[in-house]
Coordinates of C-alpha atoms in Angstrom, one line a residue:
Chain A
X1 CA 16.0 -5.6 -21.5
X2 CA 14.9 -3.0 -23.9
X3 CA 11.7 -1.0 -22.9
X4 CA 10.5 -1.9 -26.2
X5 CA 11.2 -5.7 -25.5
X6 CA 9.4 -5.3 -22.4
X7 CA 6.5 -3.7 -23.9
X8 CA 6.1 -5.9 -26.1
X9 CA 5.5 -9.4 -23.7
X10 CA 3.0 -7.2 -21.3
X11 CA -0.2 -9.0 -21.5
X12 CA 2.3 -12.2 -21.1
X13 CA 3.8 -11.3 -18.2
X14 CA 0.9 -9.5 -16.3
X15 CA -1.4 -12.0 -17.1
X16 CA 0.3 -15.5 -18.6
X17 CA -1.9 -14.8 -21.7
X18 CA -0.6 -17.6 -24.4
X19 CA -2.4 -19.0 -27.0
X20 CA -4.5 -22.7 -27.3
X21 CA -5.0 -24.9 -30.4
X22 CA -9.0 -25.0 -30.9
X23 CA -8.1 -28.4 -33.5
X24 CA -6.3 -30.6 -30.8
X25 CA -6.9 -28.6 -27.4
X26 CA -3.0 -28.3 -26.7
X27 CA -2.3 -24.6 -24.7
X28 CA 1.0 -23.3 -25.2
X29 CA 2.8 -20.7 -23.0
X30 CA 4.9 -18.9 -24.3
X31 CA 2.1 -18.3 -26.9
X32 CA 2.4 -20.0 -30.4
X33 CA 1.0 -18.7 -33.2
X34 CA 1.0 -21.8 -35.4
X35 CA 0.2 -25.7 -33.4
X36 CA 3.6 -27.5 -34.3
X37 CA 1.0 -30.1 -33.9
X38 CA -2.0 -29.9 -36.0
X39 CA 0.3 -27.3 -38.8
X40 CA -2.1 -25.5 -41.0
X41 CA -5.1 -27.7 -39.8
X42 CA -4.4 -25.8 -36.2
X43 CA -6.8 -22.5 -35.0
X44 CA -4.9 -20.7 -33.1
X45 CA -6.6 -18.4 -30.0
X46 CA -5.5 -16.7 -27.2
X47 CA -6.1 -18.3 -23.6
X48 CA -5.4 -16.5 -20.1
X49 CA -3.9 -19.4 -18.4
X50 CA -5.7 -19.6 -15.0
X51 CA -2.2 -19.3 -12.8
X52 CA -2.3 -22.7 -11.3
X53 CA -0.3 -25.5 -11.6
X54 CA 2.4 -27.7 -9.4
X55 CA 6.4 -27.0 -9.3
X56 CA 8.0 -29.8 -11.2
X57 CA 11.2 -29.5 -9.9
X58 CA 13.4 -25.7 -8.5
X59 CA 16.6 -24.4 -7.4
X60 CA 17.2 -22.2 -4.7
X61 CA 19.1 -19.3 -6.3
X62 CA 22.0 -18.1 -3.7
X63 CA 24.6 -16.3 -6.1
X64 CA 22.3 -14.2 -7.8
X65 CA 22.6 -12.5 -11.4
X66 CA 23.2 -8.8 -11.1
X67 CA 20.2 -6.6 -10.3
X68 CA 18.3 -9.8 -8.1
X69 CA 21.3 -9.8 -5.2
X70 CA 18.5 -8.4 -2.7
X71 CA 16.4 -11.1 -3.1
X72 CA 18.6 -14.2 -3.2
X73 CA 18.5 -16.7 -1.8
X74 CA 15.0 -17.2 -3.7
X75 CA 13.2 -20.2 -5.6
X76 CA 13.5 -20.8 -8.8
X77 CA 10.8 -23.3 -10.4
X78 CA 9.5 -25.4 -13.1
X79 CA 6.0 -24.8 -13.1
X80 CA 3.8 -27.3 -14.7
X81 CA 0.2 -24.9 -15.3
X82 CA -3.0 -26.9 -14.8
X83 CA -3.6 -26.5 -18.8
X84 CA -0.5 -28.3 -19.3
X85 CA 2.6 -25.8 -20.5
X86 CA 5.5 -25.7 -18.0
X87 CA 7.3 -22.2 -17.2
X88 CA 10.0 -21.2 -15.3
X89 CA 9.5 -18.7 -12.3
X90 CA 10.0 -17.3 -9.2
X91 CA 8.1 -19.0 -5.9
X92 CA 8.0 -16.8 -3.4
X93 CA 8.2 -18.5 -0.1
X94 CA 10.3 -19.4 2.0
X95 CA 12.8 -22.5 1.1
X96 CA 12.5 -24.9 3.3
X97 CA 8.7 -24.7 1.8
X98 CA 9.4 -25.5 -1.4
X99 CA 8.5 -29.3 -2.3
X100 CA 8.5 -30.6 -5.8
X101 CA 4.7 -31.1 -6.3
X102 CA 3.6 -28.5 -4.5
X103 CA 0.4 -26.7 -6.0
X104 CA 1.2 -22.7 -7.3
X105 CA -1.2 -19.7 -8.0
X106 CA 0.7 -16.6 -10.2
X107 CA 0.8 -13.2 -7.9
X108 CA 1.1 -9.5 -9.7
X109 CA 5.1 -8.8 -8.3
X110 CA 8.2 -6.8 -9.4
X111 CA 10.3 -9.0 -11.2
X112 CA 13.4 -6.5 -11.9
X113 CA 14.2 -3.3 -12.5
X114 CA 16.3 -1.9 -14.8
X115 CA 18.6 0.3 -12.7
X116 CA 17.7 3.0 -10.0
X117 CA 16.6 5.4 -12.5
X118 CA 15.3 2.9 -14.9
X119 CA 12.1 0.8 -16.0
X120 CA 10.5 -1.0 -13.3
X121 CA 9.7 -4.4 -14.6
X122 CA 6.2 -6.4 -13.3
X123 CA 4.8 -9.4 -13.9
X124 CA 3.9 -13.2 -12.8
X125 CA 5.6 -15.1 -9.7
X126 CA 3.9 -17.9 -7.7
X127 CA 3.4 -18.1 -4.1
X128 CA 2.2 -21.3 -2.4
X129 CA -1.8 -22.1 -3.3
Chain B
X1 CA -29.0 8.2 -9.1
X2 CA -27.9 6.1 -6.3
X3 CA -24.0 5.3 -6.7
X4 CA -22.0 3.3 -4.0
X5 CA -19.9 0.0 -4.0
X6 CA -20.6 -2.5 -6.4
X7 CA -17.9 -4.8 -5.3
X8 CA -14.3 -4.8 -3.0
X9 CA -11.1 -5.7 -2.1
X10 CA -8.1 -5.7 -0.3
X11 CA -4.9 -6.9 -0.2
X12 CA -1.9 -7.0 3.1
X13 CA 1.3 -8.4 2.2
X14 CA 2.4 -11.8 4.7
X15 CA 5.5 -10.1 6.3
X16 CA 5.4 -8.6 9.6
X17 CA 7.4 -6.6 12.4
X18 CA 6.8 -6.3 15.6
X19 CA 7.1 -3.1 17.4
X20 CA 9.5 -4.3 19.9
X21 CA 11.4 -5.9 17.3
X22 CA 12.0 -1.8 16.1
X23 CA 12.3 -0.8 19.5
X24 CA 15.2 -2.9 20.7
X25 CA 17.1 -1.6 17.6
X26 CA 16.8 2.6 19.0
X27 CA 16.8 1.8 22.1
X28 CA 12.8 3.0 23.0
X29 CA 10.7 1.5 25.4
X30 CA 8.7 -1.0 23.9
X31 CA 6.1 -1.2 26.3
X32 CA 6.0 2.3 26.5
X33 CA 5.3 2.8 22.8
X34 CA 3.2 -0.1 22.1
X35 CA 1.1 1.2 24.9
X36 CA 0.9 5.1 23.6
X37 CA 0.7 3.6 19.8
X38 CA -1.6 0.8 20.8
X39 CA 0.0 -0.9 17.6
X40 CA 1.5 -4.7 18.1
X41 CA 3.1 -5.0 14.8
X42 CA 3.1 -3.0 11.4
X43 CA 3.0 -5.3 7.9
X44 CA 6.3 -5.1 5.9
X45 CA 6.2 -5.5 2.1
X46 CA 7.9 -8.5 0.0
X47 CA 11.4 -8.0 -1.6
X48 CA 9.3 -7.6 -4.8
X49 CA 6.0 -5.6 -3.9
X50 CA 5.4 -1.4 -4.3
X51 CA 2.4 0.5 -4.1
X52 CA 1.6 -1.0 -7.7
X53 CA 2.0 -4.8 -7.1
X54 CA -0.2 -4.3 -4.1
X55 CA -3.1 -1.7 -5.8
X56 CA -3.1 -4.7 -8.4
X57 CA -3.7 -7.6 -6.1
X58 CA -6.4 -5.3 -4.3
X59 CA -7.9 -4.6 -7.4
X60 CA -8.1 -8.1 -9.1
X61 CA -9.3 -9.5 -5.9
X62 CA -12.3 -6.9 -6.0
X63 CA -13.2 -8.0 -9.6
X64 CA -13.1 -11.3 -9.1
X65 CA -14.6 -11.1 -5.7
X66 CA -17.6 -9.1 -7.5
X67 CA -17.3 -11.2 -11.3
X68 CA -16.7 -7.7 -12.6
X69 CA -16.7 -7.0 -16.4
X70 CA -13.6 -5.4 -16.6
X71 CA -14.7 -3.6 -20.1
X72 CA -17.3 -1.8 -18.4
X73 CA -14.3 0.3 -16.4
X74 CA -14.5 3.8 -17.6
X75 CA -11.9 5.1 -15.0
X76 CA -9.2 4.0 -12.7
X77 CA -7.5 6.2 -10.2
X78 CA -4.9 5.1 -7.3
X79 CA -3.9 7.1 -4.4
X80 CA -0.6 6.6 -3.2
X81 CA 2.1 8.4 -1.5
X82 CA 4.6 6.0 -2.5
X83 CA 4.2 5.4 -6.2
X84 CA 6.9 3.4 -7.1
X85 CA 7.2 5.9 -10.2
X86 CA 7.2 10.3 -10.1
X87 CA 6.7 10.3 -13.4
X88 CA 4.7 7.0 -15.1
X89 CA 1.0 6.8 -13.7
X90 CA 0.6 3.3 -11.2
X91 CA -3.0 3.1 -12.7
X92 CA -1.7 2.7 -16.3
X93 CA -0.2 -0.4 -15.2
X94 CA -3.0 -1.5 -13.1
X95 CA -5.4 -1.5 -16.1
X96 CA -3.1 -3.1 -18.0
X97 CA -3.2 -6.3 -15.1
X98 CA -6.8 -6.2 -14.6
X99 CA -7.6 -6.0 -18.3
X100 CA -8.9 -2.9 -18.5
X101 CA -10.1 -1.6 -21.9
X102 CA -7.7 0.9 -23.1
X103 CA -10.8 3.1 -23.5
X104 CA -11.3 4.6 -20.3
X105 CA -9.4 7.6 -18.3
X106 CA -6.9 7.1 -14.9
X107 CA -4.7 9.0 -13.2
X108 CA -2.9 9.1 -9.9
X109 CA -3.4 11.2 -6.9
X110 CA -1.7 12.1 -3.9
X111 CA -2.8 13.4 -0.5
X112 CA -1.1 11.8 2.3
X113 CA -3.3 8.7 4.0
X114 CA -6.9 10.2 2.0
X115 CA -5.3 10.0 -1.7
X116 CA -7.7 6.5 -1.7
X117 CA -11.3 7.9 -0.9
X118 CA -10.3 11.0 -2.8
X119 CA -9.9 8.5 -6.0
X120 CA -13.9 7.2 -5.1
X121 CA -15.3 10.3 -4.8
X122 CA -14.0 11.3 -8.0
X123 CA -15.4 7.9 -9.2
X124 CA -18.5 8.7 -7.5
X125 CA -19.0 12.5 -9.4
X126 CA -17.9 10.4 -12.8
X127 CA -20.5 7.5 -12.2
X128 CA -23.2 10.1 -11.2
X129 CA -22.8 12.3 -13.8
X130 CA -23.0 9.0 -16.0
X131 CA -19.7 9.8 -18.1
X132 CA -18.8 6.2 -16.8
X133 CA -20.4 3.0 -16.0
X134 CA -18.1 2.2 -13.0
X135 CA -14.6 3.5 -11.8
X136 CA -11.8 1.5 -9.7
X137 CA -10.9 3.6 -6.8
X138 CA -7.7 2.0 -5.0
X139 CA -5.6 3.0 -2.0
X140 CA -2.1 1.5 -1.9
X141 CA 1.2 2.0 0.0
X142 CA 4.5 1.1 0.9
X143 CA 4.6 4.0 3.6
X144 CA 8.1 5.3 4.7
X145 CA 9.3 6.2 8.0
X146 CA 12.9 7.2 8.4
X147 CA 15.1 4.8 11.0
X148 CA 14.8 5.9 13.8
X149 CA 11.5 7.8 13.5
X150 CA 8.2 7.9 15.1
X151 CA 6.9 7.3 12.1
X152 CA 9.1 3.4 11.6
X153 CA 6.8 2.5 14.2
X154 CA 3.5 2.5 12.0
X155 CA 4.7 2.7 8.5
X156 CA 3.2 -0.1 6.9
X157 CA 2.0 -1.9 3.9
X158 CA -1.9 -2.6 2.0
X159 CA -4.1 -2.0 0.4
X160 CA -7.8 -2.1 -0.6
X161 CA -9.5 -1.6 -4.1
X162 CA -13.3 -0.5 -4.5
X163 CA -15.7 -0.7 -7.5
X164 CA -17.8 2.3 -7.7
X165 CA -20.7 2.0 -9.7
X166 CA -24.7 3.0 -10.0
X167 CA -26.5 -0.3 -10.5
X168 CA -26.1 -3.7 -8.8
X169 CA -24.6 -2.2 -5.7
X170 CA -22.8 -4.0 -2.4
X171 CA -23.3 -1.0 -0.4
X172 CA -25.1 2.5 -1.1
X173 CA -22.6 5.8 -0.7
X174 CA -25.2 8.3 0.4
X175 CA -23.3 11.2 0.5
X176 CA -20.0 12.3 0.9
X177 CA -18.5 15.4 2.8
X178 CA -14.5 17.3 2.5
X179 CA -12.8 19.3 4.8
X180 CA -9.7 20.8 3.4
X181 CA -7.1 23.2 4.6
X182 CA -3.2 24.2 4.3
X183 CA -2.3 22.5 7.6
X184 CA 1.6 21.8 7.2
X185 CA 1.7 18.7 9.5
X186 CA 3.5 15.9 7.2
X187 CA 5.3 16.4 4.2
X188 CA 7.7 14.8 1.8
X189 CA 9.7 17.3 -0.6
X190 CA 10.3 16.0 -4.1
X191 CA 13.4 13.3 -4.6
X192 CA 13.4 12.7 -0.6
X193 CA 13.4 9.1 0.5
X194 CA 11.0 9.8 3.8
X195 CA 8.6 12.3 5.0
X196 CA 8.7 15.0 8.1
X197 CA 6.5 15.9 10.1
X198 CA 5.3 18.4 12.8
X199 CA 5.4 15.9 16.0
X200 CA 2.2 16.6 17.7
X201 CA 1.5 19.1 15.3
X202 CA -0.1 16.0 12.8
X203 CA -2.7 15.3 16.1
X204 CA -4.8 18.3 17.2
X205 CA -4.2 20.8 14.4
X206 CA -4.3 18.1 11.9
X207 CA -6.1 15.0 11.9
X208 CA -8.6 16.1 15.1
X209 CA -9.7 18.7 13.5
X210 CA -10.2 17.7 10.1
X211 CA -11.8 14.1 10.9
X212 CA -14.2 15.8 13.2
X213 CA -14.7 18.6 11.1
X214 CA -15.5 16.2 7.6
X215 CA -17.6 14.2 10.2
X216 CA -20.0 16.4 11.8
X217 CA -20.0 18.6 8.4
X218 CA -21.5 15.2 7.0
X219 CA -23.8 14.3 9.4
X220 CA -25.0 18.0 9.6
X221 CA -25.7 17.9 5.7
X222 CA -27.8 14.6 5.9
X223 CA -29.5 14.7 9.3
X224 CA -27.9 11.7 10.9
X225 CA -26.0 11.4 14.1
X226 CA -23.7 8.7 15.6
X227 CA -26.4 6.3 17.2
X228 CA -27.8 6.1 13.3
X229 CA -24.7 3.9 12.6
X230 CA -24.1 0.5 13.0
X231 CA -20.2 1.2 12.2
X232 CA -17.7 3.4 12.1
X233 CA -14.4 3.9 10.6
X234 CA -11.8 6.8 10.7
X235 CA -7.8 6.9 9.5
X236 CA -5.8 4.6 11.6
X237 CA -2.2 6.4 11.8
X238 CA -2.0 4.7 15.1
X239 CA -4.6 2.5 17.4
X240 CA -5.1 6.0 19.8
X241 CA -6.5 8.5 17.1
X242 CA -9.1 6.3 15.7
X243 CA -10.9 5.6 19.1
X244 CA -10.0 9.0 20.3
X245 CA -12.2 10.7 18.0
X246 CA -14.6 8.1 17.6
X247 CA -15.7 9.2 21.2
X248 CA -15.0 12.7 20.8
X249 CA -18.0 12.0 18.1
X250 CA -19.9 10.1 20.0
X251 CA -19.5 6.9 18.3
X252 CA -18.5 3.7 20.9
X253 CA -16.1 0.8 20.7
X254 CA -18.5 -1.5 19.8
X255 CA -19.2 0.8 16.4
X256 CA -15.6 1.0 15.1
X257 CA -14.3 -2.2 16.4
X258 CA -14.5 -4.4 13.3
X259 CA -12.7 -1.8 11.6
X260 CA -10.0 -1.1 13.7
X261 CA -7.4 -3.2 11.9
X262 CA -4.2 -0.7 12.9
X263 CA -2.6 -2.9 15.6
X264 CA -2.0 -6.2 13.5
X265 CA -1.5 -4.0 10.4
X266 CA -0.2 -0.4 11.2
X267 CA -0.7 2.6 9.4
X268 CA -1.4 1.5 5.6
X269 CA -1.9 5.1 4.8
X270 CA -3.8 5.1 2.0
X271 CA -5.1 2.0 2.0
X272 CA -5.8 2.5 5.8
X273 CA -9.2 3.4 6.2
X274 CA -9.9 1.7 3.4
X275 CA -9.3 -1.6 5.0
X276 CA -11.0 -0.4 7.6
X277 CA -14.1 -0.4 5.5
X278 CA -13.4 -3.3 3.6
X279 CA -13.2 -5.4 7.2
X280 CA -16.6 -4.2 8.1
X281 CA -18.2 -4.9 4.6
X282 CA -16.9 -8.6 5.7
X283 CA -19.2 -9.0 8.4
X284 CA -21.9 -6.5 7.3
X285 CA -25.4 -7.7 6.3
X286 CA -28.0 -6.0 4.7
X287 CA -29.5 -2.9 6.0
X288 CA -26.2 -1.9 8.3
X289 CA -24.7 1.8 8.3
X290 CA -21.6 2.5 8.5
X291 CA -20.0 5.9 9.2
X292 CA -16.0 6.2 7.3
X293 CA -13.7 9.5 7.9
X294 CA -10.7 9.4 6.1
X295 CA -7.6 11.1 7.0
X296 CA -4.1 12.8 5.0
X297 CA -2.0 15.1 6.4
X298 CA -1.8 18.4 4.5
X299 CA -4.4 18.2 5.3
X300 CA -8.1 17.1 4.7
X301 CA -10.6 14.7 5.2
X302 CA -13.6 12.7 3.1
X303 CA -16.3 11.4 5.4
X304 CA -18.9 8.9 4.0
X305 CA -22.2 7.8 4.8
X306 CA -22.8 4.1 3.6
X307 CA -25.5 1.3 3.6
X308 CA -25.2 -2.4 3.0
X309 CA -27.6 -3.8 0.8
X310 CA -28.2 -7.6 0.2
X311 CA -25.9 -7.8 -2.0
X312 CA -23.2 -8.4 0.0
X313 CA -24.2 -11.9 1.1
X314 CA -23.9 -12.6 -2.9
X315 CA -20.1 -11.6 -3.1
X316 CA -18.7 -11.4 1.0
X317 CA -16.7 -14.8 0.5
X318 CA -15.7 -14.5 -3.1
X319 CA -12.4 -12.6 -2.1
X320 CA -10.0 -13.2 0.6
X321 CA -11.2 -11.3 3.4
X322 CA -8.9 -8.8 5.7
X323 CA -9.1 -11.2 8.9
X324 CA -7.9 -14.1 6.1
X325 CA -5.4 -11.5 4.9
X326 CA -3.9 -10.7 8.5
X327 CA -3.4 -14.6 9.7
X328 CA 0.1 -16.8 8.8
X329 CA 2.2 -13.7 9.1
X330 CA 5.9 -14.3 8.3
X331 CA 7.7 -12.4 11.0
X332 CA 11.1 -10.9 10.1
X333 CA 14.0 -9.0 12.2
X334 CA 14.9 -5.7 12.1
X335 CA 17.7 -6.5 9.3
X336 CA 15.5 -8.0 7.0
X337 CA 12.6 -5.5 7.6
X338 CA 15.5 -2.9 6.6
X339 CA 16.3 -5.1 3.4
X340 CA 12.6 -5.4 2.8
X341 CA 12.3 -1.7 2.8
X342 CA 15.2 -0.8 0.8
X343 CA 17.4 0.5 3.7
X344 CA 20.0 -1.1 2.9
X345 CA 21.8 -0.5 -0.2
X346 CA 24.1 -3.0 -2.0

């Protein structure tokens, strides 16, 4: 990932900041900046998403993608937030804790980094509520 | 002006060693050093938390703990000694997870275990001044000790995050009080993974005299003495320091009890007396002293004088609080402590 890229999604990442309709109440995370629902009738505005929600369903990564090998095997989930978008993310627990239903709250962790002498990448992962 | 704590919070990390866990590995005596240390077990931080990941957890549980308005932060400084970056400030990225208006000045210090209440007395001189409305003042680390080391013993991981402002305050900082000299007891030269130190040098020579001297240099300057205080807390490299010098003052057990936190946590270095302080605020009421001495090798000390206002009753359970923190550890072996702290490389 480019530093730029990274930049960029910040406020996403640090603090699951998307966007809500105002016309028909739908949240969307990533943010939208147009309701595929309402079209132009839609006002768009941005919403911090609270960090709660349930896993819909996960995987338990154990061949992990290059740079994440030190923390496999880890959980990856389908998180459905309480204001109704689902993301994918990281639950950091152990496996045999993971449940599909289970209730999630977001924690500030490192998600990557970009080599030893790279960017350090933060964000959102979920831990057990 | 009166300027103190308008709100706190701290944050420990779920993994945990115990010390004969480390001890087995080199070959020590357990019993031995668990009984000199008068440490049980030392935190270990997740596969994906630094010294930033933790000052940010601190830091948003302090807000929320306090319902802070984040725009009215006019400065944010961590102390660290392990900031995950040499050369990209940990407080830049803090603000930017707490919110912070981009309007407002931060930087990051350094000074062993004391790089924490060194960042609240700067917030303290900024708030009284009145150049800001309130600073964030946080102590984080992922402390190194090298295999093998004294030092792998205690190194541990936490922090705690303080609010410093001059109106609608948790607790009243009535003064504060330095002592600083070039005492070359623990070091850590640039691009080196883990720190020396001088043995027993660190003990007499550095953090005896430099607790004791910030200490009585404070009480000295405002007229108290021990008995005045309802608690006390002082650097925690180990569980034998802090109650050494406690009596050495003439402070008892009962006063530095509830912020004794070293042997479920070890030595959190900068966050260390700072969770300290933020265990004591959890069961302080309105009206209660308490007496902090902070510690970093190099070597210096900041004493404080502080009093609970009613305040705290308002805001105590809003955050988690450190005994909450330390419960449901996740115990690990020595090979995935090593994992967890980077030893081994892949």
């Amino acid at each position: 990932m480019t530093v730029a890229r990274f930049w960029r999604k910040i406020p996403n990442r640090y603090n699951l900041i998307g966007t809500h309709c105002t016309t028909c109440g739908e949240h969307y995370f990533p943010p939208r900046q147009m309701c595929p629902t309402c079209r132009r009738d839609g006002k768009i505005e941005n919403h911090k998403f609270e960090g709660k929600g349930e896993v819909v369903t996960y995987t338990v990564i154990h061949t992990a993608a290059k740079g994440y090998e030190m923390q496999a095997p880890y959980n990856l989930a389908v998180i459905k937030l309480d204001e109704g978008p689902s993301l994918t993310g990281q639950v950091v627990c152990g496996k045999e804790e993971m449940e599909i239903g289970m209730r999630v709250r977001s924690v500030f962790r490192k998600l990557g980094e970009e080599s030893e002498k790279g960017m350090i990448y933060y964000g959102t992962k979920f831990v057990p509520e | 002006m009166k300027v103190g704590i308008v709100s706190y919070g701290a944050y420990v990390p779920r993994y945990r060693i115990k010390l004969e866990e480390i001890a087995a590995v080199w070959g020590d005596d357990a019993k031995s050093i668990i009984g000199g240390l008068k440490v049980n077990e030392k935190s270990v931080p997740g596969l994906d938390e630094d010294a930033i990941t933790i000052a940010v957890e601190a830091a948003r549980n302090a807000i929320n703990r306090g319902n802070v308005d984040v725009s009215r932060l006019g400065a944010i400084y961590c102390g660290s000694e392990s900031h995950p970056y040499a050369v990209k400030p940990t407080s830049t990225i803090v603000a930017a997870a707490v919110e912070a208006e981009p309007n407002l000045t931060a930087a990051d210090f350094e000074f062993a275990c004391k790089a924490g209440t060194a960042a609240i007395q700067t917030c303290m001189g900024l708030v009284g001044a009145g150049m800001i409305d309130i600073g964030l003042a946080i102590g984080s680390d992922v402390s190194q000790g090298a295999p093998g080391d004294a030092l792998e013993y205690t190194a541990a991981a936490g922090g705690a995050a303080y609010i410093i402002g001059s109106s609608d305050l948790t607790a009243v900082i009535e003064d504060t009080f330095s002592f600083t000299t070039d005492t070359p007891d623990f070091w850590r030269r640039e691009g080196m993974p883990y720190p020396e130190h001088g043995g027993r040098f660190t003990g007499e020579p550095g953090y005896f005299k430099h607790v004791t001297s910030a200490a009585t240099g404070l009480m000295d300057k405002i007229g108290t003495k021990p008995s005045d205080y309802d608690y006390a807390v002082f650097h925690q490299p180990n569980g034998k320091f802090p109650q050494n010098v406690a009596r050495k003052l003439g402070f008892t057990p009962e006063q530095i009890k509830a912020g004794l936190v070293v042997p479920r946590l070890g030595n959190t270095y900068s966050g260390s007396c700072m969770i300290g302080l933020a265990a004591i605020l959890d069961q302080a009421v309105e009206g209660d002293r308490i007496f902090m001495t902070a510690f970093g090798s190099g070597a210096g000390s900041d004493a404080f004088s502080i009093t609970v206002t009613d305040k705290i009753e308002e805001i105590r359970d809003a955050g988690p609080k450190v005994e909450e923190l330390l419960q449901n550890p996740i115990y690990m072996d020595y090979a995935t402590y090593a994992k967890h702290k980077g030893k081994i490389k892949v």
